[in-house]
Short mmCIF file of C-alpha atoms in Angstrom, two decimals:
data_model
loop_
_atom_site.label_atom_id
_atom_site.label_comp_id
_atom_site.label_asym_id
_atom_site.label_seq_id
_atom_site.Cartn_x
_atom_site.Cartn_y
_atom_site.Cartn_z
CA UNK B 496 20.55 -39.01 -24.04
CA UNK B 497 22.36 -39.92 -27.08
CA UNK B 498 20.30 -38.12 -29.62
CA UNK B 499 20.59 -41.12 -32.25
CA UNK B 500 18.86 -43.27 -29.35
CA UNK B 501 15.31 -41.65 -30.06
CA UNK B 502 13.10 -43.40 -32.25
CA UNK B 503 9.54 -44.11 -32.74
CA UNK B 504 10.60 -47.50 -33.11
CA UNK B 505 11.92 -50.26 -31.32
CA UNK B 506 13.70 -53.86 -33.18
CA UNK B 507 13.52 -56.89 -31.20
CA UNK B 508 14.46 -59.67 -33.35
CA UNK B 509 10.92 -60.30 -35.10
CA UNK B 510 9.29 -58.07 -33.22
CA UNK B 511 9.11 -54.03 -33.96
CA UNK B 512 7.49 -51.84 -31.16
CA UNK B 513 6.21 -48.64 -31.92
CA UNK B 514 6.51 -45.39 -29.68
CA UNK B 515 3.22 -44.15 -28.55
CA UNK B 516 3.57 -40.59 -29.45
CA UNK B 517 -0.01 -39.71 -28.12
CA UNK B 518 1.24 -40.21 -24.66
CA UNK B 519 4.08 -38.08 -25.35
CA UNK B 520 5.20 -35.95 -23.12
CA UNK B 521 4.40 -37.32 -20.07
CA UNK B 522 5.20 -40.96 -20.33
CA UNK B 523 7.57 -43.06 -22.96
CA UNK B 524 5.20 -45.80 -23.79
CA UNK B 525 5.92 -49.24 -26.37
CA UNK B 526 3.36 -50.65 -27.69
CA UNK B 527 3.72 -54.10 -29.65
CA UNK B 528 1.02 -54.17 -32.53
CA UNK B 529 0.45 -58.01 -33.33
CA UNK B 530 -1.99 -57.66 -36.56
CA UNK B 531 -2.24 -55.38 -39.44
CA UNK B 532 -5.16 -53.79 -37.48
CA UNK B 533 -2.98 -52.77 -34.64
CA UNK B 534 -1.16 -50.91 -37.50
CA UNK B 535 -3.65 -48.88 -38.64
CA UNK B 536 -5.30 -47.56 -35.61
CA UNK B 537 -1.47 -46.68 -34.71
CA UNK B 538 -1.38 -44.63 -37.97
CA UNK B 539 -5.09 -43.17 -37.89
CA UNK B 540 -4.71 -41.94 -34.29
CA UNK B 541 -1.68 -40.63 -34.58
CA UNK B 542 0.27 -43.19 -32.09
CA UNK B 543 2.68 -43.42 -34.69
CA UNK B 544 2.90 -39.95 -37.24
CA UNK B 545 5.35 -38.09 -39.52
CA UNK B 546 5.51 -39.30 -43.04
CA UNK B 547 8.87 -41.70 -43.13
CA UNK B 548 7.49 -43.55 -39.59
CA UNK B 549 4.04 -43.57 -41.33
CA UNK B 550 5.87 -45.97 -43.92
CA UNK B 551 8.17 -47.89 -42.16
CA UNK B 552 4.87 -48.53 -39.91
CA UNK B 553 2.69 -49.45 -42.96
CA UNK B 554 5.75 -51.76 -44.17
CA UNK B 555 5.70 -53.78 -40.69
CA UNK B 556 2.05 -53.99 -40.87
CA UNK B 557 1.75 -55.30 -44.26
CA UNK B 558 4.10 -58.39 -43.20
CA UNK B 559 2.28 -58.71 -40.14
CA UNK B 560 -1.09 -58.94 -42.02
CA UNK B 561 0.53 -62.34 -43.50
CA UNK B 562 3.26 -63.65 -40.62
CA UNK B 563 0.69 -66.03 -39.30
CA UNK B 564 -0.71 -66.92 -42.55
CA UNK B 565 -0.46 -70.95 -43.22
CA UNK B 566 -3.30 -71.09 -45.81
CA UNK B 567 -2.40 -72.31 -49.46
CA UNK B 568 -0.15 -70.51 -51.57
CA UNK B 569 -2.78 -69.26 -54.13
CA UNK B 570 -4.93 -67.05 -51.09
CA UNK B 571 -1.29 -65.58 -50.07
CA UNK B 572 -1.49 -63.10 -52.43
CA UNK B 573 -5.13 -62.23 -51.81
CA UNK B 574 -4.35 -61.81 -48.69
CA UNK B 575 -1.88 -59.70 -49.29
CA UNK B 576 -3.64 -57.18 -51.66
CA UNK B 577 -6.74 -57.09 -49.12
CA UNK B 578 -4.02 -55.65 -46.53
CA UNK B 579 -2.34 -53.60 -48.63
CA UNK B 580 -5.76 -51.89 -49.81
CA UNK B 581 -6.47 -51.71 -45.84
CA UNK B 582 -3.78 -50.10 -44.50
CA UNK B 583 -3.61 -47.60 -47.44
CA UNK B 584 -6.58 -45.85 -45.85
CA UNK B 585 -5.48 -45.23 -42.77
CA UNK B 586 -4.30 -41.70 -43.97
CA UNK B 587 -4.74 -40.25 -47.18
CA UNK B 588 -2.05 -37.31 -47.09
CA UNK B 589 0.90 -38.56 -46.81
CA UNK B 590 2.36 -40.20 -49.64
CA UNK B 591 5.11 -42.59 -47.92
CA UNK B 592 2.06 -44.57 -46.81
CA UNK B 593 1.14 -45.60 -50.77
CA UNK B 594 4.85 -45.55 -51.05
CA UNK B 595 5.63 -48.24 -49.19
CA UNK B 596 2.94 -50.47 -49.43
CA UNK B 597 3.49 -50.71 -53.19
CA UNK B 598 7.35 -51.11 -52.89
CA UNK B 599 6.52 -54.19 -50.46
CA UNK B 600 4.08 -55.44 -52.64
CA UNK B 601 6.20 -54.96 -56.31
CA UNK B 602 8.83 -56.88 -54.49
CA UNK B 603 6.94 -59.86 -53.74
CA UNK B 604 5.42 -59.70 -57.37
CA UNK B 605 8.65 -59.66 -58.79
CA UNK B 606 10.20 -62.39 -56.66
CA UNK B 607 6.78 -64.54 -56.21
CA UNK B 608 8.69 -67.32 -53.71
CA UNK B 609 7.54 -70.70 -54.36
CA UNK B 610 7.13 -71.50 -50.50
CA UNK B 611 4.89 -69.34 -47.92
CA UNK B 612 7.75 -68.71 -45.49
CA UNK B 613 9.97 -67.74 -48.22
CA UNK B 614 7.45 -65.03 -49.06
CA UNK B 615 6.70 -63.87 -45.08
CA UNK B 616 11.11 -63.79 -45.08
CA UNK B 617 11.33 -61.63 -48.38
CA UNK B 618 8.53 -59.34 -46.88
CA UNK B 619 10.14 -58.56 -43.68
CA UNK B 620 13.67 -57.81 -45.06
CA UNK B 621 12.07 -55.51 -47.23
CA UNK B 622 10.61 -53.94 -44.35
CA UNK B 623 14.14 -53.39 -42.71
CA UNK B 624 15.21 -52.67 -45.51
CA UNK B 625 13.07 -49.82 -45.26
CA UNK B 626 13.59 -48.75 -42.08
CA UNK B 627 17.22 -48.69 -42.19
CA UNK B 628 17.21 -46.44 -45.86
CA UNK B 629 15.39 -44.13 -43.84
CA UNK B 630 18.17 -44.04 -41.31
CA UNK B 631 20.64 -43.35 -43.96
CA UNK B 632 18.62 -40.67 -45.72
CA UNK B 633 18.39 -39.38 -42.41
CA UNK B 634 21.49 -39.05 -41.77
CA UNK B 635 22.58 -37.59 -45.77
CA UNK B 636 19.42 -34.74 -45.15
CA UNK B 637 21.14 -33.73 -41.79
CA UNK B 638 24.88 -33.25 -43.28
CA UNK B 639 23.13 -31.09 -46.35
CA UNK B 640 21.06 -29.23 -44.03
CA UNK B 641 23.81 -28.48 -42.14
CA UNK B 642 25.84 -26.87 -44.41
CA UNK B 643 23.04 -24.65 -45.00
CA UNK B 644 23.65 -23.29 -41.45
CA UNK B 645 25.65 -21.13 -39.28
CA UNK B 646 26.72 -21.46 -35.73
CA UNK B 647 25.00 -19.69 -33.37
CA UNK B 648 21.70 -19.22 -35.77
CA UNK B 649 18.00 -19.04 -34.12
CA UNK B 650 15.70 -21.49 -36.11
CA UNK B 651 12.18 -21.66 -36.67
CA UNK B 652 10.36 -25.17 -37.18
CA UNK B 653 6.98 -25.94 -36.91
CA UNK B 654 4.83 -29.32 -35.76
CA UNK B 655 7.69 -32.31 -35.66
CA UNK B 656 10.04 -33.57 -38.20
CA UNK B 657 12.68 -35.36 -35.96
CA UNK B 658 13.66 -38.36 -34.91
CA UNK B 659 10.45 -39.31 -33.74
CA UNK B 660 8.68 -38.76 -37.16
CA UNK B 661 11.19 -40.76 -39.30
CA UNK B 662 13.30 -44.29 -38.47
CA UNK B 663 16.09 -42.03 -36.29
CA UNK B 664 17.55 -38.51 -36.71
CA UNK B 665 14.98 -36.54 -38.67
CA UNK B 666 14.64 -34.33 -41.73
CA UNK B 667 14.85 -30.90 -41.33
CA UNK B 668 15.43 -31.69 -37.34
CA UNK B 669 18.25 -33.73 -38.52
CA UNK B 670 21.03 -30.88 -39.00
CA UNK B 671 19.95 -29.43 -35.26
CA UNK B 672 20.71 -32.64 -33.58
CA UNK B 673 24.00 -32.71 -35.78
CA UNK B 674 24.81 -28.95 -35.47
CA UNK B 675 24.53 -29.75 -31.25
CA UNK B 676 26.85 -32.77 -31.35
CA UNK B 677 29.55 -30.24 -33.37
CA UNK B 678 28.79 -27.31 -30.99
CA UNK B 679 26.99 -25.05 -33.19
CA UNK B 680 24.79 -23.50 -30.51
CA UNK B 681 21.87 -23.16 -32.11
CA UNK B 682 18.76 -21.55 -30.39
CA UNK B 683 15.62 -23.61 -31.75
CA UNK B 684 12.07 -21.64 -31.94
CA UNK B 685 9.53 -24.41 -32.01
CA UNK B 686 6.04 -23.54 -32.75
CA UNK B 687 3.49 -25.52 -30.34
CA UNK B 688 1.49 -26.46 -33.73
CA UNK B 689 -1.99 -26.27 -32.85
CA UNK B 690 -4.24 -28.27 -32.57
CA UNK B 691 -2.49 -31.70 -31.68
CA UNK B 692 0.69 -29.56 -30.30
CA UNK B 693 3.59 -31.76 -31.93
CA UNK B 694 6.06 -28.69 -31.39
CA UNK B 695 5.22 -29.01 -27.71
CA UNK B 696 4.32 -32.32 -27.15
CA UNK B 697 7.11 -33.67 -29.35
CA UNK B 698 9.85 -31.44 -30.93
CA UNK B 699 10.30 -29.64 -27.49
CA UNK B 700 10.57 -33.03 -25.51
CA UNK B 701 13.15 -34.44 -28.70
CA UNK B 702 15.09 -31.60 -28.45
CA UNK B 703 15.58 -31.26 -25.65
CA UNK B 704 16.32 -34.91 -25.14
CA UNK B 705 19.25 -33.96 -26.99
CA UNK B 706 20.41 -30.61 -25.06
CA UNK B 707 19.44 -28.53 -27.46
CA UNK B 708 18.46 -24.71 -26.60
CA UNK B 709 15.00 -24.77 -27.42
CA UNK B 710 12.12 -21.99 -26.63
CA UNK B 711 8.43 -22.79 -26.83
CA UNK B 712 6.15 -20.27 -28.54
CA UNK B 713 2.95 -19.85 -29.44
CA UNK B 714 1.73 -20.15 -33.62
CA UNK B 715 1.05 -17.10 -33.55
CA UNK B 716 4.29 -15.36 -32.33
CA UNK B 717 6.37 -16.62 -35.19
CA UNK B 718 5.82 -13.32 -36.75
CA UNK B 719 6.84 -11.25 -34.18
CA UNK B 720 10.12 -13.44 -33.65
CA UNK B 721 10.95 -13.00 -37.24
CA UNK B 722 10.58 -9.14 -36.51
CA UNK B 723 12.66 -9.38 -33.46
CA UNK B 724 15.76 -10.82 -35.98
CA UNK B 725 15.46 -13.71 -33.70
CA UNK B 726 15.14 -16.27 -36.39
CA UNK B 727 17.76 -16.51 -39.03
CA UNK B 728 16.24 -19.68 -40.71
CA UNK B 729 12.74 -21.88 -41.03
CA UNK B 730 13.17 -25.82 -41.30
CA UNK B 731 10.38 -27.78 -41.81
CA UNK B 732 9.45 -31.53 -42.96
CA UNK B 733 7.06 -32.72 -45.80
CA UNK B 734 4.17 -35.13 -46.04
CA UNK B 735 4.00 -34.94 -49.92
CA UNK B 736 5.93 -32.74 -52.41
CA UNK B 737 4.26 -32.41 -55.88
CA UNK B 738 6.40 -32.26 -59.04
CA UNK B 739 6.30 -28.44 -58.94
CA UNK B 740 7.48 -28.20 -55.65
CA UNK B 741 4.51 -27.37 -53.72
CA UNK B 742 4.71 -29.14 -50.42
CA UNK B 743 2.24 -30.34 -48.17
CA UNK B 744 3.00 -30.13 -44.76
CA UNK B 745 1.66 -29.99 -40.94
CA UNK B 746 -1.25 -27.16 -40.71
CA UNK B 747 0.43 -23.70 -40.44
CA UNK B 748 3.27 -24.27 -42.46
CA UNK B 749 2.27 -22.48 -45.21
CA UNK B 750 1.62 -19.20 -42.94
CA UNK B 751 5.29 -19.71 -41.92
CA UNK B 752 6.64 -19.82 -45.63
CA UNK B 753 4.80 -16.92 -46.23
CA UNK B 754 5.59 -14.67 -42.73
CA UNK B 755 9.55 -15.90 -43.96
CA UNK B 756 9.52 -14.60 -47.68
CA UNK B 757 8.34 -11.12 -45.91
CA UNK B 758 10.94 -10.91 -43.35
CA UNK B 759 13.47 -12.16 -45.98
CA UNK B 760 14.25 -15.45 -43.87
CA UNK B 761 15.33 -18.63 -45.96
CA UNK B 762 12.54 -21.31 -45.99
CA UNK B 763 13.92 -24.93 -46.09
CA UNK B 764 11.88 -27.88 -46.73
CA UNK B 765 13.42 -31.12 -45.73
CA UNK B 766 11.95 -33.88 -47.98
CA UNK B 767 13.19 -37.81 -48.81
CA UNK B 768 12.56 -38.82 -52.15
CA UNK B 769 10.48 -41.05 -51.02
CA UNK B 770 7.91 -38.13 -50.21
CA UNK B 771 8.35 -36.54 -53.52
CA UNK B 772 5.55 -37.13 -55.74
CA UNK B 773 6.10 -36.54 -59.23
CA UNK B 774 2.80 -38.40 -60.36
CA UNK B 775 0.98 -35.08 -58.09
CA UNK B 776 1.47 -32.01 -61.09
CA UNK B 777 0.83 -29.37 -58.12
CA UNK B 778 0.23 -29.21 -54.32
CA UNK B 779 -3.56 -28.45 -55.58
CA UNK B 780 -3.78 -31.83 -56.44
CA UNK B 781 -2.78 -32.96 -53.12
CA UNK B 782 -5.56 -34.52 -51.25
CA UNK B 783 -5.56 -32.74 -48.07
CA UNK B 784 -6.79 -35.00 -44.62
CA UNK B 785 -9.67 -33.49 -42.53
CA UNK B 786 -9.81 -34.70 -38.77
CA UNK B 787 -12.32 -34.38 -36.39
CA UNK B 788 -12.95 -30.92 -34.96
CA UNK B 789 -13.13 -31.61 -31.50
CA UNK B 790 -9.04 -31.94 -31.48
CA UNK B 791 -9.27 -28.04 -31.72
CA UNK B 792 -11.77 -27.41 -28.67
CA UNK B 793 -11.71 -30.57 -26.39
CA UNK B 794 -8.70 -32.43 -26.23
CA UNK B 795 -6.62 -30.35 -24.16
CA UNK B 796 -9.03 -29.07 -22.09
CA UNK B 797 -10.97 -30.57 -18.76
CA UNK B 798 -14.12 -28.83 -20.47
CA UNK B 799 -15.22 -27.98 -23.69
CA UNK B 800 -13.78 -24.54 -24.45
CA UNK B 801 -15.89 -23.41 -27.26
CA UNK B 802 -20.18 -22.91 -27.01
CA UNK B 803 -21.94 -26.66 -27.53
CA UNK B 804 -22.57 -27.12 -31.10
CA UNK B 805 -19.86 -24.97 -32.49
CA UNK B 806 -18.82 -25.63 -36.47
CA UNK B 807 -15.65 -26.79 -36.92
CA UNK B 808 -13.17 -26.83 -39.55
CA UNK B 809 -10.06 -28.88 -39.33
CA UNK B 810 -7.51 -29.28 -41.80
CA UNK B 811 -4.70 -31.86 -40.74
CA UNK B 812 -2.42 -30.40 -43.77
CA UNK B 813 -1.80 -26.80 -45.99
CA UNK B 814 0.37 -26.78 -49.01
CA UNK B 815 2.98 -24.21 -49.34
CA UNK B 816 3.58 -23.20 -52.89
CA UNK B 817 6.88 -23.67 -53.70
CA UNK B 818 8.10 -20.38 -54.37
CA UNK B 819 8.01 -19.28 -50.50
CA UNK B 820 10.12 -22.40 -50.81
CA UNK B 821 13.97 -21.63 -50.89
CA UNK B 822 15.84 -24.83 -51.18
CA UNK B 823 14.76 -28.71 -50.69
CA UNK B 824 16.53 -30.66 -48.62
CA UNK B 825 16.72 -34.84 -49.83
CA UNK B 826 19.20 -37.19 -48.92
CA UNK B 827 20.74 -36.89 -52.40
CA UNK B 828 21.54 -33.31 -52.58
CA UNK B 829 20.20 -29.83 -52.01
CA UNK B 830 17.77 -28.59 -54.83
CA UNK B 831 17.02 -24.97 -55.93
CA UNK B 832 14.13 -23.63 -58.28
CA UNK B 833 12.89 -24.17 -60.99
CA UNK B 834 11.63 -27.31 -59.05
CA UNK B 835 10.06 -28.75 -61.78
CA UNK B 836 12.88 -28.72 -63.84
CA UNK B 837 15.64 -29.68 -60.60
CA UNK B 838 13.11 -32.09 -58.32
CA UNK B 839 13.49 -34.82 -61.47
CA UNK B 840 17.03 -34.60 -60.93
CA UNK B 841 17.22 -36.40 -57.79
CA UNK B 842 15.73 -40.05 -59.31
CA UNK B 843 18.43 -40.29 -61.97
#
C-alpha cells in the first residue's frame, strides 16, 4: 500500500467517514457519523484517537451539529455554542480537541455570515481547512524528523502516532514511513502499549502496511532492547505539551524517556503546534484522563483475568518532564532546551 493512502479518514464530497480504529486489526471498517453525537462517542471510545484526528474529528462534528439546522438566524449561534461545549467533553487530555473547537468557533464570530448556509459553508471549509494543515504539518514533522536519523537505525516508539492518529503521515511515525520510501532500512521496535494495545493493534498493522521492518515487543522489554544496543533512537507523539516542555503522552511514555536518558538514547517528541499549550505552565497542570479499569483485565480476554472485585487504577496519559526530552519535533522546525525559552519560538 501506498503509505500516504492510510488515514483515519475518508472525504466524500460532504461527507467525511471515519476509520474505526477499535476494530483494528482485524477488519478496516468506515463508519459515517451523521450528528454531532456520532462524533463524540467516536472520540470517547476511542473509534477515532490520537490528538490531530481527535481535532479534525471534533471540527467535522461541530459543522455537523448545525448542517441540518434551518431554524432562525439568532438560535444558530446557540446552537452552536451548546455543541461546541458538548463535544469538548468527550476527552479532557488532549488539547487539539479545545483547539479546534475554538478555532471553528472564533472563525464564525469573526465572520458572523448574514445567511444560515453561508455560516454551515464557512464552517466546513474551516474544517478542511483543518484537516489538510494537518497533512502539511505532517508532512514538515516527517522531513525534520528525518534528518534526525540514520539509515539502518533500530527505533523505539510507543502506543501510535502515525497516520492513523493524525489527517495522513504521522508525527513522530512520519520520518519512518519517509525514511522507507528513501531506503533507509530502518528496524522499528513498537511497544504493544498496554492496556488498549495501539502498538499492536495499530502501529504494527500501519507499519507494516507500509513495508516497514517492524518487531512487536512487550512494554516491558524496552529496557532490555535498549541494553541489547538494539535501539538507537525513541520517537514518540504528544497529546499536550506545556510551556515548559513537559509532554503528555500515551501511558508508559514517560518510563520510556526515562529507561532512554539511562541508556544514553535520544528521546524525540513529535508535537504540532497545535498540541503545544503555552496557557499549561507545566505538564503538572495537565489534566490527566482516567478510563475505566476493566480495559486492563477484560477486554482482551474471553474471561476476566484478574480475582472479581479487583481495584483498578487506569491512567489513559503520563507526562514526561521535559528534560528526558531531547529535541521537539513541530512542523516549523526542530527545538532544543531551554523549552521554555525555544517552544515560544515556533508561534512567531
Amino acid at each position: 500500500m501506498n503509505t500516504f493512502e492510510i488515514s483515519p479518514f475518508r472525504l466524500e464530497e460532504d461527507s467525511w467517514l471515519i476509520l474505526d480504529q477499535t476494530r483494528l486489526p482485524g477488519s478496516e471498517v468506515y463508519l459515517r457519523p451523521e450528528t454531532k453525537e456520532d462524533i463524540w462517542y467516536a472520540i470517547n471510545t476511542l473509534q477515532v484517537r490520537g490528538a490531530p484526528a481527535i481535532g479534525i474529528a471534533a471540527a467535522y462534528g461541530l459543522w455537523l451539529s448545525i448542517r441540518d439546522f434551518s431554524e432562525s438566524t439568532e438560535e444558530f449561534a446557540k446552537t452552536l455554542q451548546a455543541a461546541k461545549d458538548y463535544l469538548v467533553t468527550a476527552r479532557p487530555t488532549a488539547v487539539n480537541l479545545s483547539w479546534a473547537l475554538e478555532r471553528m468557533w472564533n472563525v464564525w464570530q469573526k465572520a458572523q455570515p448574514d445567511d444560515i448556509q453561508k455560516s454551515k459553508d464557512l464552517l466546513f471549509a474551516e474544517a478542511k481547512k483543518i484537516y489538510d494543515e494537518d497533512v502539511a504539518a505532517c508532512k514538515s514533522m516527517g522531513e525534520y524528523g528525518l534528518s534526525l536519523l540514520k539509515p539502518g537505525m533500530g527505533i523505539l516508539t510507543h502506543c501510535n502516532a502515525g497516520a492513523l492518529a493524525t489527517s495522513k503521515y504521522g508525527t513522530c511515525l512520519a520520518p519512518i514511513h519517509l525514511g522507507q520510501e528513501r531506503g533507509y532500512n530502518f528496524h522499528v521496535f513498537s511497544d504493544e502499549t498496554r492496556p488498549l494495545l495501539q502498538g499492536a493493534r495499530l502501529t504494527c498493522w500501519e507499519l507494516q502496511k507500509s513495508g516497514v521492518d517492524v518487531t512487536l515487543i512487550c512494554d516491558n522489554m524496552a529496557a532490555s532492547a535498549m541494553k541489547q544496543g538494539k535501539i538507537d533512537a525513541v520517537v514518540v507523539g504528544c497529546d499536550r505539551m506545556a510551556a515548559n516542555g513537559d509532554g503528555a503522552n500515551k501511558i508508559g511514555t514517560s518510563g520510556v524517556a526515562v529507561l532512554a536518558k539511562e541508556y544514553g538514547i535520544p528521546f524525540y517528541m513529535y508535537v504540532p503546534t497545535s498540541t503545544i499549550d503555552l496557557s499549561t505552565p507545566t505538564g503538572a497542570d495537565i489534566h490527566i484522563e482516567e478510563r475505566n479499569g476493566e480495559e486492563i483485565h477484560k477486554l482482551w480476554y474471553a474471561e476476566d483475568m484478574a480475582p472479581a472485585g479487583i481495584k483498578t487504577w487506569n491512567p489513559a496519559f503520563d507526562v514526561t518532564d521535559a528534560k528526558y526530552i531531547t529535541a521537539v519535533i513541530t512542523e516549523k522546525g526542530i527545538v532544543r532546551p531551554p523549552y521554555t525559552e525555544n517552544l515560544p519560538k515556533v508561534f512567531k
